[in-house]
XYZ file of C-alpha atoms in Angstrom:
516
model
C 180.459 115.662 89.347
C 182.283 115.022 85.674
C 181.463 110.939 86.508
C 177.909 111.994 87.021
C 177.245 113.456 84.139
C 179.325 111.277 81.913
C 177.453 108.715 83.233
C 173.509 110.057 82.873
C 175.164 111.076 79.309
C 175.565 107.706 78.490
C 172.772 105.906 80.308
C 170.446 109.174 78.135
C 172.321 107.563 74.662
C 171.033 103.686 75.495
C 167.704 104.996 76.076
C 168.030 107.207 73.017
C 169.133 103.813 70.523
C 166.372 101.545 72.241
C 163.304 104.130 72.295
C 164.523 104.418 68.128
C 164.454 101.018 67.980
C 160.850 100.797 69.654
C 158.668 103.973 69.815
C 156.519 102.096 72.262
C 158.887 102.823 75.186
C 158.119 106.273 75.071
C 154.649 105.484 77.018
C 155.067 108.370 79.864
C 155.721 111.843 80.247
C 159.117 111.055 81.947
C 160.075 108.873 79.212
C 159.056 111.541 76.787
C 160.944 114.065 78.494
C 164.295 112.019 78.642
C 163.575 110.970 74.586
C 163.638 114.649 74.149
C 166.825 115.692 76.664
C 168.607 112.072 75.102
C 168.479 114.069 71.904
C 169.395 117.729 72.488
C 172.345 116.494 75.221
C 173.875 113.602 72.963
C 173.689 115.736 69.891
C 175.001 119.158 70.042
C 175.216 119.600 66.347
C 171.809 120.267 65.016
C 172.328 118.245 61.910
C 173.496 115.244 63.510
C 170.107 115.516 65.647
C 168.422 115.673 63.101
C 169.780 113.033 61.217
C 168.903 110.661 64.316
C 165.218 111.447 63.957
C 164.328 111.938 60.054
C 163.681 108.617 59.912
C 160.344 106.508 59.637
C 160.672 105.209 63.408
C 162.579 108.447 64.429
C 159.882 110.919 63.302
C 156.888 108.083 65.132
C 159.007 108.402 68.584
C 159.148 112.364 68.259
C 155.665 112.466 67.654
C 154.977 110.056 70.615
C 157.072 112.815 72.888
C 155.859 116.064 72.147
C 152.292 114.607 73.118
C 152.843 113.057 76.136
C 153.277 116.157 78.637
C 151.028 119.636 77.570
C 152.018 121.066 80.178
C 153.435 124.621 80.126
C 156.220 123.341 81.661
C 157.432 120.885 79.760
C 156.815 123.470 76.437
C 158.573 125.857 78.403
C 161.572 123.397 79.142
C 162.066 120.302 77.067
C 159.821 121.155 73.820
C 161.485 124.427 74.397
C 165.349 123.133 74.040
C 164.434 120.825 71.185
C 162.622 123.554 69.094
C 165.879 125.771 69.312
C 167.686 123.088 68.055
C 165.530 122.270 65.219
C 165.850 126.023 64.517
C 169.277 126.110 63.782
C 169.888 127.747 60.157
C 172.100 125.036 59.065
C 168.964 122.411 59.590
C 166.631 124.356 56.759
C 169.681 124.323 54.411
C 169.600 119.908 54.193
C 167.863 118.659 50.911
C 166.565 122.128 50.457
C 164.828 122.137 53.079
C 162.175 119.124 52.668
C 163.809 116.823 55.829
C 162.741 119.591 58.491
C 159.684 119.923 56.446
C 158.478 116.099 57.054
C 160.025 117.042 61.114
C 157.399 119.556 61.408
C 154.612 118.134 59.853
C 155.172 115.275 62.567
C 155.515 117.667 65.392
C 152.470 119.306 64.089
C 150.245 115.973 63.598
C 147.819 115.467 64.769
C 147.451 118.934 66.661
C 147.808 118.032 70.465
C 150.922 119.731 70.672
C 150.181 122.979 68.304
C 146.670 123.476 70.026
C 148.270 123.639 73.876
C 151.673 125.845 72.763
C 148.343 128.214 71.221
C 146.388 128.185 74.583
C 149.635 128.984 76.599
C 150.622 131.574 74.493
C 147.440 132.928 74.775
C 146.840 132.788 78.434
C 150.680 133.930 78.871
C 152.206 131.135 80.553
C 154.894 130.632 78.173
C 158.611 132.489 78.504
C 160.464 134.053 76.080
C 162.454 131.354 74.695
C 159.577 129.201 74.106
C 157.206 131.612 72.256
C 160.401 132.050 70.027
C 160.204 128.365 69.279
C 156.548 128.135 68.671
C 156.590 131.511 66.354
C 159.558 129.937 64.741
C 157.178 126.792 63.791
C 154.217 128.619 62.988
C 156.891 130.645 60.554
C 158.406 127.634 59.202
C 155.236 125.558 58.679
C 153.982 128.062 56.521
C 157.015 128.669 54.611
C 157.720 124.699 54.052
C 154.868 123.264 53.314
C 152.005 126.116 52.927
C 149.754 123.496 51.131
C 149.756 120.930 53.556
C 149.559 123.148 56.952
C 146.972 122.019 59.400
C 143.767 124.280 60.010
C 144.893 124.652 63.439
C 148.235 126.478 62.212
C 146.170 128.400 59.720
C 143.470 129.663 62.400
C 146.222 130.812 64.321
C 147.858 133.190 62.068
C 144.845 134.629 61.112
C 143.823 135.245 64.659
C 144.556 138.788 65.625
C 145.107 138.332 69.099
C 147.564 135.619 69.097
C 149.528 137.296 66.434
C 149.479 140.549 69.008
C 151.306 138.790 71.394
C 154.070 137.491 69.830
C 154.705 141.340 67.889
C 154.192 142.800 71.228
C 157.579 140.639 72.548
C 160.154 141.597 74.553
C 162.627 139.609 72.376
C 163.261 141.152 68.794
C 163.460 137.568 67.681
C 160.130 136.474 68.656
C 158.834 139.765 66.900
C 160.365 138.932 63.471
C 158.948 136.089 63.643
C 155.483 137.562 64.324
C 156.258 139.924 61.233
C 156.859 136.891 59.177
C 154.051 135.026 60.460
C 151.750 137.708 59.435
C 153.284 138.501 56.294
C 153.044 134.791 54.855
C 149.312 134.675 56.597
C 148.638 137.457 53.786
C 150.184 135.931 50.860
C 148.375 132.264 51.499
C 144.468 134.426 51.679
C 145.773 135.971 48.584
C 146.599 132.529 46.789
C 150.713 132.853 46.218
C 153.355 131.253 47.631
C 154.347 132.269 51.783
C 158.172 132.667 50.985
C 160.460 135.525 52.242
C 163.620 136.613 50.696
C 164.551 137.496 47.490
C 161.199 136.653 46.128
C 160.079 140.317 46.975
C 159.237 143.049 49.878
C 157.480 142.317 53.052
C 157.276 140.219 56.616
C 161.151 141.273 57.556
C 159.769 143.774 60.205
C 157.736 146.408 61.020
C 158.394 148.455 58.208
C 158.827 146.266 55.248
C 156.040 146.550 52.809
C 155.120 146.322 48.938
C 154.057 149.714 48.682
C 156.516 152.050 48.993
C 153.909 154.845 50.319
C 153.695 152.585 53.385
C 157.317 152.780 53.994
C 158.207 155.052 57.247
C 161.571 156.674 56.099
C 162.962 157.238 59.674
C 163.560 153.228 60.817
C 162.003 151.341 63.174
C 163.467 149.857 65.785
C 163.025 146.460 64.646
C 164.378 147.263 61.528
C 167.577 148.377 62.599
C 167.882 145.543 64.956
C 166.919 143.048 62.048
C 169.816 140.931 60.764
C 167.367 140.253 57.186
C 169.006 142.211 54.971
C 166.572 144.645 53.321
C 164.794 143.981 49.415
C 166.602 145.498 47.092
C 165.805 144.466 43.564
C 168.302 143.164 40.774
C 169.045 145.439 37.356
C 168.287 142.849 35.345
C 164.509 143.493 37.191
C 164.316 146.739 37.041
C 165.415 147.364 33.282
C 164.338 144.728 31.132
C 159.895 145.007 31.725
C 158.422 145.724 28.414
C 155.123 148.038 29.888
C 156.339 151.229 30.456
C 153.785 151.990 33.394
C 155.290 149.041 34.914
C 158.642 150.344 34.203
C 157.996 153.553 35.651
C 156.732 152.437 38.839
C 159.134 149.602 39.080
C 162.271 152.317 38.820
C 160.929 154.800 41.215
C 160.734 152.057 43.522
C 163.986 150.400 43.091
C 165.346 154.395 43.223
C 163.342 154.799 46.793
C 164.167 151.113 48.023
C 168.059 152.285 46.733
C 168.520 155.727 48.271
C 166.640 154.674 52.309
C 169.117 151.195 52.149
C 171.853 154.109 51.832
C 170.647 156.483 54.908
C 169.423 153.178 57.159
C 173.113 151.479 56.602
C 174.421 155.017 58.909
C 171.990 154.243 61.594
C 172.923 150.261 62.050
C 176.338 151.240 61.687
C 175.588 152.810 65.111
C 174.622 149.855 66.512
C 175.414 146.312 66.738
C 173.949 143.162 65.924
C 171.804 143.094 68.944
C 171.086 146.400 69.491
C 173.623 148.050 71.507
C 175.923 151.001 70.715
C 178.644 149.956 68.776
C 180.818 153.070 69.423
C 179.552 156.770 70.547
C 178.749 159.416 68.330
C 180.980 162.354 68.320
C 177.932 163.905 69.064
C 175.597 165.440 71.811
C 174.379 163.055 74.450
C 172.334 162.992 77.735
C 172.743 159.859 79.776
C 170.303 160.302 81.935
C 167.160 161.202 81.307
C 163.285 160.717 82.872
C 159.730 160.356 81.026
C 157.755 163.733 83.039
C 155.017 164.187 80.708
C 153.145 164.575 77.186
C 153.517 168.273 76.311
C 150.345 169.649 73.959
C 150.144 172.978 72.851
C 146.966 174.531 73.644
C 146.949 178.036 72.084
C 143.603 179.089 71.158
C 144.244 182.026 69.895
C 146.842 180.635 66.875
C 145.350 177.217 66.102
C 147.243 177.006 62.713
C 149.942 177.865 65.109
C 149.921 174.664 66.944
C 152.643 172.413 67.350
C 152.198 168.549 67.217
C 152.325 166.955 70.520
C 155.994 165.747 72.280
C 156.713 163.925 75.095
C 159.001 165.977 77.024
C 161.755 164.470 78.824
C 163.907 165.901 82.300
C 167.539 165.517 83.269
C 166.856 166.693 86.948
C 170.040 169.298 86.394
C 171.437 171.534 83.513
C 172.445 170.102 80.366
C 175.909 168.463 79.985
C 178.717 170.849 77.992
C 176.943 174.339 79.145
C 178.103 176.690 81.410
C 177.223 175.094 84.377
C 176.479 179.450 85.803
C 172.905 180.638 85.747
C 169.963 180.390 83.211
C 170.656 183.520 81.043
C 174.228 182.226 80.588
C 172.986 179.009 78.881
C 170.678 180.451 77.006
C 172.799 182.745 75.382
C 175.056 179.949 75.048
C 172.510 177.596 73.428
C 171.865 180.674 70.540
C 175.411 181.823 70.114
C 175.967 181.869 66.463
C 180.085 181.558 67.336
C 179.963 178.676 69.526
C 178.714 175.027 68.907
C 175.631 175.923 71.022
C 172.780 176.445 68.458
C 173.886 172.260 67.172
C 172.992 170.603 70.398
C 169.628 169.302 69.705
C 168.707 171.485 66.704
C 165.117 172.092 65.695
C 164.222 168.920 64.026
C 167.078 166.778 64.279
C 167.072 163.135 64.920
C 167.519 161.513 68.448
C 167.906 157.700 69.377
C 166.416 156.751 72.471
C 167.852 154.422 74.297
C 167.076 152.046 77.127
C 168.687 149.772 79.004
C 171.520 150.354 75.893
C 169.333 149.567 73.414
C 167.815 151.006 71.071
C 163.706 151.742 72.172
C 162.933 154.157 68.890
C 163.719 157.069 67.797
C 162.461 161.437 67.996
C 162.262 164.876 66.314
C 163.321 167.689 68.424
C 161.654 170.101 69.430
C 163.519 173.004 70.769
C 162.566 175.271 73.492
C 165.825 177.030 74.503
C 164.450 178.421 77.590
C 163.248 175.242 79.014
C 166.596 173.560 77.459
C 168.718 176.565 79.438
C 166.387 175.389 82.749
C 168.396 174.226 85.946
C 166.840 171.050 85.621
C 166.771 170.836 81.674
C 163.695 169.270 79.875
C 164.017 168.419 75.858
C 161.024 167.965 73.688
C 160.708 164.912 71.256
C 157.889 164.140 68.846
C 158.332 160.009 68.760
C 157.564 157.950 65.686
C 155.506 155.936 65.459
C 155.899 152.314 67.178
C 157.730 153.048 69.467
C 155.114 155.437 71.554
C 153.845 152.453 73.563
C 157.768 150.743 74.296
C 158.994 154.128 75.959
C 155.559 154.840 78.128
C 155.805 150.927 79.700
C 159.475 151.412 80.103
C 158.763 155.132 81.655
C 156.146 153.612 83.636
C 158.147 150.559 85.226
C 160.714 153.696 86.384
C 162.983 153.401 83.976
C 165.496 155.802 82.709
C 166.432 157.008 79.205
C 169.833 157.632 77.627
C 169.194 160.036 74.792
C 171.974 160.579 71.772
C 171.748 163.435 68.674
C 171.838 161.281 66.315
C 174.704 162.239 63.275
C 172.979 160.756 60.215
C 171.867 163.142 58.090
C 168.191 162.336 57.856
C 167.411 166.131 56.820
C 169.550 165.234 53.674
C 167.160 161.705 52.284
C 164.024 162.988 53.465
C 162.983 165.348 50.878
C 164.418 162.869 48.257
C 162.583 160.564 49.440
C 159.541 161.087 50.434
C 159.231 162.938 46.661
C 159.931 159.388 45.084
C 157.577 157.850 47.241
C 154.875 160.022 45.351
C 156.404 160.600 42.228
C 153.868 158.878 38.861
C 156.138 160.696 36.218
C 159.509 162.348 35.396
C 161.156 164.273 32.220
C 163.186 162.108 30.189
C 161.789 158.885 32.562
C 160.784 156.423 29.114
C 163.778 157.378 27.114
C 166.578 156.306 29.986
C 164.424 153.627 31.091
C 163.793 152.288 27.613
C 167.053 150.492 26.810
C 166.561 149.961 23.336
C 165.289 153.457 22.342
C 167.847 155.075 20.018
C 169.275 158.407 20.938
C 171.166 159.453 17.515
C 168.861 161.451 15.053
C 168.525 160.361 12.099
C 169.715 163.558 9.662
C 166.781 162.844 7.548
C 164.396 163.791 10.463
C 166.839 167.302 10.953
C 165.697 170.482 9.527
C 168.065 171.420 6.459
C 169.386 174.106 7.981
C 170.674 171.881 10.719
C 171.507 168.995 8.783
C 173.831 171.288 7.353
C 175.225 172.440 10.039
C 175.525 169.202 11.320
C 177.500 167.636 8.475
C 179.821 171.422 7.956
C 181.167 170.826 11.618
C 181.676 166.983 11.664
C 183.930 167.549 8.520
C 185.854 171.410 9.614
C 187.155 170.420 13.082
C 189.118 173.966 13.246
C 185.756 176.023 11.453
C 184.884 179.357 13.421
C 180.705 179.144 14.056
C 180.994 182.717 13.615
C 180.356 182.593 10.092
C 177.936 179.886 9.912
C 175.598 180.818 12.662
C 176.097 184.386 11.853
C 177.796 185.331 15.701
C 178.665 188.956 16.580
C 181.972 187.264 17.789
C 183.992 184.988 16.779
C 183.596 180.878 18.958
C 185.849 178.744 18.860
C 185.886 175.591 20.796
C 188.327 172.733 21.433
C 187.838 169.364 19.938
C 185.510 168.352 23.961
C 183.633 171.542 23.637
C 182.812 170.704 19.821
C 181.980 166.744 20.976
C 179.612 168.198 23.367
C 177.657 170.353 21.542
C 177.563 168.364 18.363
C 176.323 165.135 20.253
C 173.996 167.910 22.196
C 172.553 168.790 18.806
C 172.670 165.307 16.894
C 170.593 163.363 19.935
C 167.522 163.251 21.464
C 168.927 163.465 24.633
C 172.652 164.207 25.864
C 173.950 165.010 30.028
C 176.991 167.243 29.042
C 179.061 167.306 32.188
C 181.898 168.841 33.536
C 183.033 172.491 34.085
C 182.566 174.683 30.957
C 186.232 175.889 28.373
C 187.455 178.773 28.664
C 185.286 179.607 25.398
C 181.941 178.331 26.518
C 182.132 180.410 29.379
C 182.533 183.501 28.093
C 180.368 183.189 25.299
C 177.503 181.655 27.740
C 177.894 178.678 25.897
C 176.442 175.036 26.083
C 177.024 173.654 29.647
C 173.174 172.222 30.091
C 170.810 169.186 29.617
C 169.892 169.459 25.894
C 166.789 168.758 25.124
C 165.015 168.344 21.521
């Protein structure tokens, strides 16, 4: 068997060498498949494969091979294997991506191969791996050669139904390319470069936007699964602006993204890069739950007290960790402030919803103790936007769910993040952001009395403040207390930190933010 494999590989190698000398040998779908198979089998290293086809005759041979057979079987098989090889990240680094750009250009021109790919996606004839290759091809074409991209590719990127099929794929990799395509298409329409990465926000996942007001504070499933690093500005970008209004906007944007990244990192710590659980948090979980109903509050007498709609998960048995006796004893346990019962699925806590061991989304607990304590426990969750369709589809196909109460303190982050999203001005903001601002107050600008006091105490370290300030009691400060007070009186803004000293505490002194 091994000898047969080696013999076939040797024959493919000879055919490859022959075709790279005379591309006319690729004259039928059979020889086209053999050429691509030879490229992929004989050269496991994607970089070597790129070297073989980057010559003029190699590019012509590649161009000829992908237009001989435009059937779904060819694209799902041989062409998909080629695109997977070319999508190796090592390939994009050669010649700053220009070598890969030439290969992509010859794959897309003329547009026979590309048009066939788009048509087969629209008719649901491509498998996930082939869709991944086609989505990657379009995304890279928009990135590497935006000025030379074919009209057929632009039409596909702007075709909502085509992009939606990619964004609704079951593969997070396919969806990732879909977000990039959507973002780059919007950039090209605005006349900007179709770039991604350090150049700006957008396109990494379904919760990556330029305007922080559009960002959902709770991360989405694809945000957790993506391997793309989050967009964060460098310090020089935050503080180098000379326009004060732009400076404020950039600063609040930066602080929002920085604080939120701390929270999102905690979520990612609980999951592996493929979305599976890295470790089970030391918190409450339900291993088997089923979606049973959509719960709607129809209290017509007090409409102002209505709750938002929730989904109801049932367990078919009492909740784990609860006394398996009567419903009344379980209710008592869930309410007992001296036990850990109130911490189980506490109201407003975040729950991660897993399907087949993979994170599918998040939901907030709407705590209903009688229903939690039932013989078949019912858990009400208010789902985050973006995961509803996936969860309903999974339930429709008879799938079950695993619910894990999150130990990420979202409640500690959320109010600050919401405030930053809407913040346009902050006290002392301009002073903190203006790195050239002189904070010290010139003595000539001080009142005569204040200037005299400052000069007096700067030259007399052991002076009692009582006489100069006409106080009722003696006030003596140590060295650090004296420095803090003088700083507050002689600067436009001073932040004095630390526990108050003996005398400051006694006399209600100066441990505060002094703003003049």
